[in-house]
Amino acid sequence: DTGVSQNPRHKITKRGQNVTFRCDPISEHNRLYWYRQTLGQGPEFLTYFQNEAQLEKSRLLSDRFSAERPKGSFSTLEIQRTEQGDSAMYLCASSLDYGLAGVRSYNEQFFGPGTRLTVL
Amino acid sequence: LAKTTQPISMDSYEGQEVNITCSHNNIATNDYITWYQQFPSQGPRFIIQGYKTKVTNEVASLFIPADRKSSTLSLPRVSLSDTAVYYCLVVLSGSARQLTFGSGTQLTVLP
């Protein structure tokens, strides 16, 4: 299976601890996105990368959150000093940007299964 | 980004056709209408995308009237496995820097 993978699938931590999640996108995809989803709501955008460059960050991404994609392949999302309000499903997605020369009108995002974070 | 409005929930029975309507009154010229499906404990999955008139693939059909202020996702002959949340999104052509999801429509298919 060459889909998007995320690890771990579940993480339980105590308030104040740091956590790190990993996302492995589809190999040829140059865009990678992070979303957060709480119960009963749709996913909310956090940040995205074009190759290794982080191009956009949501206001939801507080100073305690940091994301990296050092070699333009996998990405990590770290949350420092976790709070109970950080409890959510963290979703990663990837897509292939065809650029100006591309013929597709939309670059579909492929989502991973998510990492469910519970902060006690 | 154009805001979308869709019903919170819908029930249907196996074998029936289900139509989920979404309104997007402020859709811009270069926006596309896109639908995603999400099962519990999984990430959303792309279903279909269209700009105008009708689009059909192996999973669903998408109907978009001339004014493009609304769209209808049609699922033919649903089964229990189609129970999921369906999201209607408006996406700027060629951009897709981010997807803006609403709360979606919870479709429950009953036996």
Coordinates of C-alpha atoms in Angstrom, one line a residue:
Chain A
D1 CA 0.0 0.0 0.0
T2 CA 1.5 3.3 -1.0
G3 CA -1.0 5.6 0.7
V4 CA -0.3 8.2 3.4
S5 CA 0.8 6.7 6.7
Q6 CA 0.8 8.2 10.2
N7 CA 2.4 7.1 13.4
P8 CA 1.5 6.6 16.1
R9 CA -2.2 5.9 15.5
H10 CA -3.0 6.7 19.1
K11 CA -1.2 8.7 21.7
I12 CA -2.2 9.3 25.3
T13 CA -0.1 11.8 27.3
K14 CA -0.3 13.8 30.4
R15 CA -0.8 17.5 30.3
G16 CA 2.5 19.4 30.0
Q17 CA 4.3 16.6 28.1
N18 CA 5.7 17.0 24.6
V19 CA 4.5 14.8 21.8
T20 CA 5.6 14.2 18.2
F21 CA 3.7 12.7 15.3
R22 CA 5.1 11.5 12.1
C23 CA 3.5 11.5 8.6
D24 CA 4.9 9.7 5.6
P25 CA 3.2 11.0 2.4
I26 CA 2.7 9.3 -0.9
S27 CA 6.2 9.2 -2.3
E28 CA 6.0 11.4 -5.3
H29 CA 3.8 14.0 -3.7
N30 CA 5.5 17.4 -3.1
R31 CA 2.8 18.9 -0.9
L32 CA 2.1 17.9 2.6
Y33 CA -0.7 19.2 4.9
W34 CA -1.5 18.9 8.6
Y35 CA -5.1 19.2 9.8
R36 CA -6.7 18.9 13.2
Q37 CA -10.2 17.4 13.8
T38 CA -12.3 17.5 16.9
L39 CA -15.3 15.4 17.5
G40 CA -18.3 16.3 15.3
Q41 CA -16.3 18.9 13.3
G42 CA -14.6 18.8 10.0
P43 CA -10.9 18.9 9.8
E44 CA -9.2 22.3 10.3
F45 CA -6.1 23.3 8.4
L46 CA -3.0 23.8 10.5
T47 CA -0.1 24.1 8.0
Y48 CA 1.3 22.9 4.7
F49 CA 4.6 22.3 3.0
Q50 CA 5.7 22.5 -0.6
N51 CA 8.7 20.1 -0.6
E52 CA 10.7 21.1 2.5
A53 CA 9.4 24.7 2.7
Q54 CA 6.6 25.5 5.1
L55 CA 4.5 27.9 3.1
E56 CA 1.5 28.6 5.3
K57 CA 0.5 28.3 8.9
S58 CA -3.0 28.7 10.4
R59 CA -3.7 30.9 13.4
L60 CA -4.6 27.6 15.1
L61 CA -0.9 26.7 15.1
S62 CA 0.2 28.3 18.3
D63 CA 3.8 28.7 19.4
R64 CA 3.6 25.3 21.1
F65 CA 3.2 23.6 17.7
S66 CA 6.0 23.1 15.3
A67 CA 6.1 21.2 12.0
E68 CA 9.0 20.1 9.9
R69 CA 9.7 18.4 6.6
P70 CA 13.4 18.4 6.5
K71 CA 14.1 16.5 3.3
G72 CA 10.8 17.1 1.6
S73 CA 9.6 13.6 2.3
F74 CA 8.2 12.7 5.7
S75 CA 7.0 15.3 8.2
T76 CA 6.8 15.6 11.9
L77 CA 4.4 17.7 14.0
E78 CA 5.5 18.4 17.6
I79 CA 3.3 19.8 20.3
Q80 CA 5.1 21.1 23.4
R81 CA 3.6 21.4 26.8
T82 CA 0.4 19.7 25.8
E83 CA -2.9 21.0 27.1
Q84 CA -6.2 19.2 27.3
G85 CA -7.6 21.3 24.5
D86 CA -5.0 19.7 22.2
S87 CA -6.9 16.5 22.4
A88 CA -8.0 15.8 18.8
M89 CA -7.3 13.7 15.7
Y90 CA -4.3 15.0 13.8
L91 CA -4.6 14.3 10.1
C92 CA -1.9 14.5 7.5
A93 CA -2.6 14.7 3.8
S94 CA -0.4 14.9 0.7
S95 CA -0.9 16.0 -2.9
L96 CA 1.0 16.4 -6.1
D97 CA 1.2 20.0 -7.4
Y98 CA 1.1 20.0 -11.2
G99 CA 2.1 23.6 -11.3
L100 CA 1.4 26.0 -14.0
A101 CA 2.2 23.5 -16.7
G102 CA -0.2 20.9 -15.3
V103 CA -3.4 20.1 -17.0
R104 CA -5.4 19.1 -13.9
S105 CA -7.5 21.7 -12.4
Y106 CA -7.3 20.5 -8.8
N107 CA -4.7 18.5 -6.9
E108 CA -6.6 16.0 -4.9
Q109 CA -5.4 15.6 -1.3
F110 CA -4.9 12.1 0.0
F111 CA -5.4 11.8 3.8
G112 CA -3.8 9.4 6.2
P113 CA -5.6 7.6 9.0
G114 CA -4.7 10.2 11.6
T115 CA -3.2 10.2 15.0
R116 CA -5.6 10.4 17.9
L117 CA -4.2 12.4 20.7
T118 CA -5.6 12.3 24.2
V119 CA -4.2 14.7 26.8
L120 CA -5.1 13.7 30.4
Chain B
L1 CA -13.4 31.2 0.3
A2 CA -17.0 30.6 -0.3
K3 CA -18.9 29.2 2.7
T4 CA -20.9 26.0 2.2
T5 CA -24.1 25.0 3.9
Q6 CA -25.4 21.4 3.9
P7 CA -27.8 19.4 6.1
I8 CA -26.4 18.1 9.3
S9 CA -27.7 14.6 8.9
M10 CA -29.7 12.4 6.5
D11 CA -31.1 8.8 6.8
S12 CA -31.7 6.5 4.0
Y13 CA -32.4 2.8 3.3
E14 CA -30.3 0.4 1.5
G15 CA -30.8 0.4 -2.3
Q16 CA -32.2 3.9 -2.4
E17 CA -30.6 6.9 -4.2
V18 CA -29.4 9.6 -1.9
N19 CA -29.1 13.2 -2.8
I20 CA -27.2 15.6 -0.6
T21 CA -27.5 19.3 -1.5
C22 CA -25.0 21.9 -0.7
S23 CA -25.3 25.7 -1.0
H24 CA -22.4 27.9 -1.8
N25 CA -23.9 31.3 -2.7
N26 CA -20.6 33.2 -2.8
I27 CA -18.8 30.8 -5.1
A28 CA -16.2 32.6 -7.2
T29 CA -15.5 32.1 -10.9
N30 CA -12.4 30.0 -10.5
D31 CA -13.8 27.8 -7.7
Y32 CA -14.5 24.1 -8.0
I33 CA -17.0 22.1 -6.0
T34 CA -15.5 19.1 -4.3
W35 CA -16.9 16.4 -2.1
Y36 CA -15.1 14.3 0.4
Q37 CA -16.3 11.2 2.4
Q38 CA -15.1 10.3 5.8
F39 CA -15.6 7.1 7.8
P40 CA -15.1 7.0 11.5
S41 CA -11.5 6.9 12.6
Q42 CA -10.3 7.5 9.0
G43 CA -9.1 10.5 7.1
P44 CA -11.4 12.0 4.5
R45 CA -11.4 10.6 1.0
F46 CA -12.0 12.5 -2.2
I47 CA -15.2 11.5 -4.0
I48 CA -15.9 13.8 -6.9
Q49 CA -15.2 17.3 -8.2
G50 CA -17.0 19.5 -10.7
Y51 CA -17.2 23.0 -12.1
K52 CA -20.6 23.0 -13.9
T53 CA -23.4 20.8 -15.2
K54 CA -22.9 17.2 -14.4
V55 CA -20.0 15.0 -13.5
T56 CA -20.2 11.3 -12.9
N57 CA -17.6 8.7 -11.8
E58 CA -17.8 5.2 -10.5
V59 CA -18.9 6.3 -7.1
A60 CA -21.2 9.2 -7.5
S61 CA -22.7 12.0 -9.6
L62 CA -22.4 15.7 -9.0
F63 CA -25.1 18.1 -10.4
I64 CA -24.3 21.8 -10.6
P65 CA -26.9 24.2 -11.9
A66 CA -26.0 27.1 -14.2
D67 CA -25.7 29.7 -11.4
R68 CA -23.4 27.3 -9.5
K69 CA -24.8 28.6 -6.2
S70 CA -25.6 25.0 -5.1
S71 CA -24.7 21.5 -6.0
T72 CA -26.1 18.0 -5.3
L73 CA -24.1 14.9 -4.6
S74 CA -26.0 11.8 -5.8
L75 CA -25.2 8.4 -4.5
P76 CA -27.0 5.6 -6.4
R77 CA -28.3 2.6 -4.6
V78 CA -26.6 3.1 -1.2
S79 CA -25.5 0.3 1.0
L80 CA -24.7 0.1 4.7
S81 CA -21.1 0.8 3.9
D82 CA -22.0 4.2 2.6
T83 CA -22.7 5.4 6.1
A84 CA -20.3 8.2 6.6
V85 CA -19.9 12.0 6.8
Y86 CA -20.0 13.8 3.5
Y87 CA -18.3 17.2 3.1
C88 CA -19.0 19.7 0.4
L89 CA -16.0 22.1 -0.2
V90 CA -15.4 24.9 -2.6
V91 CA -11.8 24.9 -3.8
L92 CA -9.9 27.5 -5.8
S93 CA -8.7 26.0 -9.1
G94 CA -5.1 25.0 -9.1
S95 CA -4.5 26.1 -5.6
A96 CA -5.6 23.7 -2.9
R97 CA -3.2 25.2 -0.5
Q98 CA -5.7 24.1 2.1
L99 CA -9.2 22.6 2.3
T100 CA -11.8 24.3 4.3
F101 CA -14.2 21.8 5.8
G102 CA -17.6 22.5 7.3
S103 CA -19.3 20.1 9.7
G104 CA -20.5 17.9 6.8
T105 CA -23.6 15.7 6.5
Q106 CA -23.8 12.5 8.5
L107 CA -25.5 10.0 6.2
T108 CA -26.9 6.9 7.9
V109 CA -28.0 4.0 5.7
L110 CA -30.5 1.8 7.4
P111 CA -31.1 -1.9 6.5

